[in-house]
Coordinates of C-alpha atoms in Angstrom, one line a residue:
M1 CA -1.5 36.2 -11.4
E2 CA 0.5 33.4 -13.0
G3 CA 0.4 33.9 -16.7
Y4 CA 2.4 34.4 -19.9
I5 CA 2.6 36.7 -23.0
L6 CA 2.7 35.6 -26.6
T7 CA 5.2 37.6 -28.7
N8 CA 4.6 38.5 -32.3
Q9 CA 7.4 36.0 -33.1
S10 CA 5.2 33.2 -31.6
D11 CA 7.3 32.8 -28.5
T12 CA 5.8 32.2 -25.1
I13 CA 7.3 34.1 -22.1
R14 CA 6.1 32.9 -18.7
G15 CA 5.8 35.1 -15.6
F16 CA 2.9 37.1 -14.0
V17 CA 0.2 39.2 -15.5
R18 CA -1.5 41.9 -13.5
D19 CA -5.2 41.0 -13.4
E20 CA -7.1 44.3 -13.3
N21 CA -10.6 42.8 -13.3
W22 CA -11.1 44.4 -16.7
A23 CA -14.7 45.8 -17.1
T24 CA -13.7 46.8 -20.7
S25 CA -11.3 44.9 -23.0
P26 CA -7.8 46.1 -22.2
D27 CA -5.4 47.7 -24.7
R28 CA -2.3 47.2 -22.5
I29 CA -1.2 45.0 -19.7
A30 CA 1.5 44.9 -17.0
F31 CA 3.8 41.8 -17.0
R32 CA 6.5 40.7 -14.6
N33 CA 8.9 38.1 -16.0
L34 CA 10.5 35.4 -13.9
N35 CA 13.5 37.7 -13.2
G36 CA 11.2 40.2 -11.5
E37 CA 11.3 42.8 -14.3
V38 CA 8.0 44.6 -14.9
S39 CA 7.1 45.8 -18.3
A40 CA 3.9 47.3 -19.9
Y41 CA 2.8 45.8 -23.2
A42 CA 0.3 47.5 -25.6
A43 CA -1.9 45.4 -27.8
E44 CA 0.1 46.5 -30.8
S45 CA 3.4 45.1 -29.4
I46 CA 2.4 41.5 -28.5
A47 CA 0.2 38.8 -30.0
G48 CA -1.7 38.1 -26.7
F49 CA -1.5 36.8 -23.2
G50 CA -3.0 34.3 -20.8
L51 CA -4.0 33.9 -17.2
V52 CA -3.1 30.4 -16.0
T53 CA -5.2 30.1 -12.9
A54 CA -8.2 31.8 -14.4
K55 CA -7.7 29.7 -17.6
E56 CA -8.3 32.8 -19.8
I57 CA -6.6 33.6 -23.1
Y58 CA -6.6 37.0 -24.8
K59 CA -5.4 37.8 -28.3
S60 CA -4.5 41.1 -29.8
R61 CA -6.8 42.2 -32.7
K62 CA -7.6 45.4 -34.5
I63 CA -11.4 45.9 -34.6
G64 CA -13.8 48.4 -35.9
V65 CA -15.9 50.2 -33.3
L66 CA -19.6 51.3 -33.6
N67 CA -20.9 54.1 -31.5
I68 CA -24.6 53.2 -31.1
N69 CA -26.0 54.7 -27.9
L70 CA -29.0 52.9 -26.3
M71 CA -29.9 56.1 -24.4
Q72 CA -30.0 58.3 -27.5
P73 CA -33.1 58.2 -29.8
Y74 CA -32.3 58.2 -33.5
M75 CA -34.5 59.7 -36.3
L76 CA -32.8 57.5 -38.8
A77 CA -31.4 54.0 -38.1
P78 CA -27.7 54.2 -37.2
S79 CA -25.2 52.8 -39.6
L80 CA -23.4 49.5 -39.1
E81 CA -20.3 50.8 -40.9
T82 CA -17.4 51.4 -38.6
R83 CA -15.5 54.6 -38.7
D84 CA -13.1 54.1 -35.8
S85 CA -10.7 51.2 -35.1
V86 CA -8.8 50.2 -32.0
Q87 CA -6.2 47.5 -31.2
V88 CA -7.3 45.6 -28.1
F89 CA -7.0 42.3 -26.4
L90 CA -10.1 40.2 -27.1
Q91 CA -10.9 37.2 -24.9
E92 CA -10.9 33.9 -26.7
V93 CA -14.1 32.0 -26.1
V94 CA -13.7 29.1 -28.5
S95 CA -10.8 28.2 -30.7
G96 CA -9.8 25.3 -32.9
G97 CA -11.4 23.8 -36.0
V98 CA -12.7 26.3 -38.5
V99 CA -13.9 29.3 -36.5
T100 CA -12.7 31.2 -33.4
L101 CA -15.1 33.1 -31.3
F102 CA -13.9 36.2 -29.4
E103 CA -15.5 38.5 -26.8
F104 CA -15.0 42.3 -26.7
L105 CA -16.2 44.4 -23.7
D106 CA -17.0 47.9 -24.9
H107 CA -16.9 51.2 -23.0
T108 CA -20.4 50.5 -21.6
Q109 CA -19.2 47.1 -20.3
H110 CA -21.5 45.3 -22.8
S111 CA -20.3 42.1 -24.6
R112 CA -19.7 42.2 -28.3
F113 CA -18.7 39.0 -30.1
F114 CA -16.4 38.6 -33.1
I115 CA -15.7 35.5 -35.2
E116 CA -12.5 34.7 -37.1
K117 CA -12.5 32.4 -40.1
E118 CA -9.7 32.0 -42.6
H119 CA -7.8 34.8 -40.8
R120 CA -10.7 37.3 -41.3
L121 CA -12.2 38.9 -38.3
K122 CA -15.9 40.1 -38.3
E123 CA -18.2 41.4 -35.6
L124 CA -21.5 39.6 -35.0
F125 CA -23.8 42.6 -35.0
Y126 CA -26.4 42.8 -32.3
Y127 CA -27.4 46.4 -31.3
P128 CA -30.5 47.7 -29.6
F129 CA -31.4 51.3 -30.0
Y130 CA -34.3 53.7 -29.8
K131 CA -35.9 55.1 -32.9
S132 CA -38.0 58.2 -32.7
V133 CA -41.2 58.2 -34.8
D134 CA -43.8 60.9 -34.4
N135 CA -42.3 62.1 -31.1
R136 CA -42.5 58.6 -29.7
N137 CA -39.5 56.3 -29.0
Y138 CA -39.5 52.7 -30.1
L139 CA -36.9 50.1 -29.1
V140 CA -35.5 48.5 -32.3
V141 CA -32.9 45.7 -32.4
Y142 CA -30.3 45.1 -35.0
D143 CA -29.9 41.3 -34.9
E144 CA -27.9 41.0 -38.1
Y145 CA -25.8 38.3 -36.4
K146 CA -28.4 35.7 -37.2
K147 CA -27.9 36.3 -41.0
Q148 CA -24.2 36.3 -40.4
L149 CA -24.2 32.9 -38.7
V150 CA -26.3 31.4 -41.5
K151 CA -23.8 32.7 -44.0
L152 CA -20.9 31.5 -41.9
C153 CA -22.3 28.0 -41.8
A154 CA -23.3 27.8 -45.4
D155 CA -20.3 25.5 -46.1
A156 CA -21.7 22.9 -43.8
E157 CA -24.8 21.7 -45.7
R158 CA -26.2 19.4 -43.0
F159 CA -25.5 21.7 -40.1
R160 CA -28.9 22.3 -38.6
E161 CA -28.3 23.9 -35.1
P162 CA -30.9 26.5 -34.2
L163 CA -29.7 30.1 -34.2
P164 CA -28.5 31.0 -30.6
P165 CA -29.3 34.0 -28.5
Y166 CA -26.7 36.7 -28.4
Q167 CA -25.1 35.4 -25.3
E168 CA -21.7 33.9 -24.6
K169 CA -22.7 30.5 -23.5
H170 CA -25.1 30.0 -26.4
L171 CA -22.8 31.3 -29.1
K172 CA -20.0 29.2 -27.6
E173 CA -22.0 26.0 -28.0
Y174 CA -23.1 27.0 -31.5
I175 CA -19.6 27.6 -32.7
K176 CA -18.3 24.5 -30.9
S177 CA -21.0 22.4 -32.8
Y178 CA -20.1 24.0 -36.1
N179 CA -16.4 23.3 -35.7
A180 CA -17.3 19.7 -34.7
F181 CA -19.1 19.3 -38.0
F182 CA -15.7 19.2 -39.7
T183 CA -13.6 17.3 -37.2
K184 CA -14.1 15.6 -33.9
D185 CA -11.0 17.1 -32.5
S186 CA -12.4 20.6 -33.0
V187 CA -11.7 22.4 -29.7
R188 CA -8.2 23.7 -29.0
Y189 CA -9.5 26.0 -26.3
L190 CA -12.9 26.5 -24.7
A191 CA -13.5 29.3 -22.1
E192 CA -15.0 28.2 -18.9
N193 CA -18.6 29.1 -18.1
H194 CA -18.7 32.0 -15.6
R195 CA -20.3 31.0 -12.4
L196 CA -21.4 32.8 -9.3
A197 CA -19.1 32.2 -6.3
F198 CA -20.7 31.4 -3.0
N199 CA -18.9 32.0 0.4
L200 CA -19.9 31.1 3.9
E201 CA -19.4 34.1 6.2
L202 CA -18.4 33.8 9.8
I203 CA -18.7 37.0 11.9
G204 CA -17.3 38.1 15.3
G205 CA -17.2 41.7 16.7
V206 CA -18.7 44.2 19.1
E207 CA -22.1 45.9 18.7
N208 CA -22.8 49.5 19.6
W209 CA -26.1 51.3 19.5
G210 CA -27.5 54.6 20.8
E211 CA -31.1 55.0 19.9
E212 CA -34.1 53.4 21.7
M213 CA -31.7 50.8 23.1
V214 CA -28.2 51.8 24.2
I215 CA -25.6 49.1 23.6
H216 CA -21.9 49.6 24.2
N217 CA -19.2 47.2 23.0
K218 CA -21.4 44.2 23.4
A219 CA -20.0 40.9 21.9
T220 CA -21.8 40.0 18.7
Y221 CA -21.4 36.9 16.5
G222 CA -23.1 35.5 13.4
F223 CA -22.9 33.8 10.1
G224 CA -24.0 34.6 6.5
L225 CA -23.8 33.8 2.8
R226 CA -22.0 36.1 0.3
T227 CA -22.5 35.7 -3.5
D228 CA -19.8 37.1 -5.7
F229 CA -20.6 38.0 -9.3
P230 CA -18.3 36.7 -12.1
R231 CA -16.3 38.4 -14.9
K232 CA -16.6 42.1 -15.2
F233 CA -18.8 42.2 -12.1
R234 CA -16.5 40.1 -10.0
N235 CA -15.8 42.9 -7.5
R236 CA -19.5 43.1 -6.7
Y237 CA -21.5 41.0 -4.3
V238 CA -24.8 40.5 -2.4
K239 CA -25.0 38.9 1.0
A240 CA -27.3 38.0 3.8
S241 CA -26.2 37.7 7.5
M242 CA -27.8 36.7 10.8
L243 CA -26.2 38.3 13.9
F244 CA -26.7 37.5 17.5
T245 CA -25.9 39.8 20.5
P246 CA -26.5 37.8 23.7
G247 CA -27.1 39.0 27.3
L248 CA -29.0 42.2 26.6
P249 CA -31.6 43.5 29.1
L250 CA -34.6 43.6 26.8
G251 CA -38.2 44.5 27.5
F252 CA -40.8 47.2 27.1
S253 CA -40.8 48.5 30.7
P254 CA -38.1 48.7 33.5
G255 CA -39.8 46.0 35.5
A256 CA -40.0 43.6 32.6
F257 CA -36.4 43.6 31.6
S258 CA -34.8 40.2 31.1
K259 CA -31.6 38.9 29.6
K260 CA -32.2 38.0 26.0
T261 CA -30.3 37.6 22.7
L262 CA -30.9 40.3 20.1
R263 CA -31.2 38.8 16.7
T264 CA -30.6 40.9 13.6
L265 CA -31.1 39.9 10.0
E266 CA -29.1 42.0 7.5
V267 CA -29.3 41.8 3.7
G268 CA -27.3 44.0 1.3
L269 CA -25.1 44.6 -1.6
G270 CA -21.7 46.2 -2.2
R271 CA -18.5 46.2 -4.1
Y272 CA -14.8 46.0 -3.6
F273 CA -12.4 48.4 -5.2
G274 CA -9.1 47.5 -6.9
S275 CA -7.5 44.2 -7.8
G276 CA -4.8 43.7 -5.3
G277 CA -4.6 41.6 -2.1
L278 CA -5.9 44.5 0.0
R279 CA -9.2 45.9 -1.3
P280 CA -11.5 48.5 0.4
F281 CA -15.2 47.9 0.1
L282 CA -18.4 49.8 0.4
G283 CA -21.9 48.3 1.0
L284 CA -25.5 49.2 1.4
N285 CA -27.6 47.0 3.7
A286 CA -31.0 46.8 5.4
S287 CA -31.3 45.5 8.9
I288 CA -34.4 43.9 10.4
V289 CA -34.4 43.4 14.2
N290 CA -36.2 40.5 15.8
R291 CA -39.3 41.6 17.9
G292 CA -38.7 45.2 17.1
Y293 CA -36.5 46.0 20.2
R294 CA -34.5 48.4 18.1
S295 CA -35.2 50.5 15.0
D296 CA -34.8 48.9 11.6
F297 CA -32.4 50.7 9.4
L298 CA -31.2 51.1 5.8
G299 CA -27.5 51.9 6.2
M300 CA -24.0 51.8 5.0
N301 CA -20.9 49.7 5.9
V302 CA -17.3 50.2 4.9
G303 CA -14.1 48.2 5.4
I304 CA -11.0 46.7 4.0
S305 CA -10.4 43.1 3.0
Y306 CA -7.5 40.8 2.4
K307 CA -8.0 38.8 -0.8
R308 CA -11.8 39.1 -0.1
L309 CA -11.1 36.3 2.4
I310 CA -10.8 38.2 5.7
S311 CA -12.2 41.7 6.2
V312 CA -12.6 44.3 9.0
E313 CA -15.9 46.1 8.7
V314 CA -17.4 49.2 10.2
G315 CA -21.2 48.5 10.0
H316 CA -24.4 50.5 10.2
F317 CA -22.8 53.9 10.8
A318 CA -25.2 55.8 8.6
N319 CA -29.0 55.3 8.6
F320 CA -30.9 56.4 5.6
Y321 CA -34.1 55.2 7.2
C322 CA -33.8 57.9 9.9
F323 CA -36.2 60.2 8.1
M324 CA -39.0 57.6 8.6
T325 CA -38.2 56.9 12.3
K326 CA -37.0 60.4 13.3
T327 CA -33.8 59.0 14.7
S328 CA -30.2 60.1 14.1
F329 CA -28.5 59.7 10.7
L330 CA -25.1 58.8 12.2
I331 CA -25.2 55.8 14.5
Q332 CA -22.6 54.2 16.7
P333 CA -21.1 51.5 14.5
R334 CA -20.6 47.8 14.8
I335 CA -16.9 46.8 14.5
S336 CA -16.5 43.3 13.2
L337 CA -14.1 40.8 11.7
H338 CA -15.4 38.6 8.9
Y339 CA -14.0 35.4 7.4
F340 CA -15.3 33.9 4.2
A341 CA -15.0 30.2 3.3
N342 CA -15.2 29.4 -0.4
L343 CA -18.1 27.0 -1.2
N344 CA -17.1 26.7 -4.9
F345 CA -14.4 24.2 -4.4
G346 CA -11.6 24.5 -7.0
Q347 CA -12.7 27.9 -8.2
N348 CA -10.3 30.8 -8.1
R349 CA -11.5 33.1 -5.3
M350 CA -8.8 35.8 -5.6
R351 CA -10.3 37.6 -8.6

């Protein structure tokens, strides 16, 4: 994507940054300058980078790392003293004024937030964990960040904003209000709120089926709605589609056959893999057939997409519902072409 790097000498070099849909905060990036030369930069070697289209800024910082495991019960409360440190790129959430707020995505893909004031970086501590007492586990939450925010804002005597939940949008507004207490021009950068992306799906293809009803290469069309998740989940989606297969001889006895349109409602979820223009995808979907002319199924679909805009899909080829209906596990697939029109106008769809 169009972007830039910030050198340790405070220079800005423009070019293209490889956006890898980071589920954890990156410690290195790939950058192509305007001459076409590609280089890898570790967090130790540059001050930061930015993605122009996505309007995201990342800064290199050395942070302490806590290893508190939510799945592991503790006899004693785990320590909040860090033993390990790592140099990574933290995403800037709010900057300008007195305090800068950063977000760190840890190895479990959870968000951790850091504040920087007077060139000192501190983590806002919020850690849930299980504590074992008398062979029973109790969920305990370290919410030390509330005391940290009170101490942070002690120099603003009339600042009375309620303490926020430990979530990006709430912490962002809190820090923004605190900075505004000192100066009206308090925001140099404010990360955009992350929204779901909605896409209208148009479908055309051929339907095949070989169970109670036998269908061979019958034209099928339809429409649907796909919802893409933002940020670290941006390669994942849920969708619902309505498909129509016209001109089928439907009925419950040979003498009662008539030409009708088979209507199929499908709902499912899936994910794309990778970050390039061509991305394979895998999905799990349930199918409900109008009037029961064909077995319902819970199956899989696979395919490949171009920029998540156009995709070729092999649908309903494996039926996990077969154990209930005593039908085949492998089914003749539907082959279809899908086009997605972005309904979030102005929002970057390539990520």
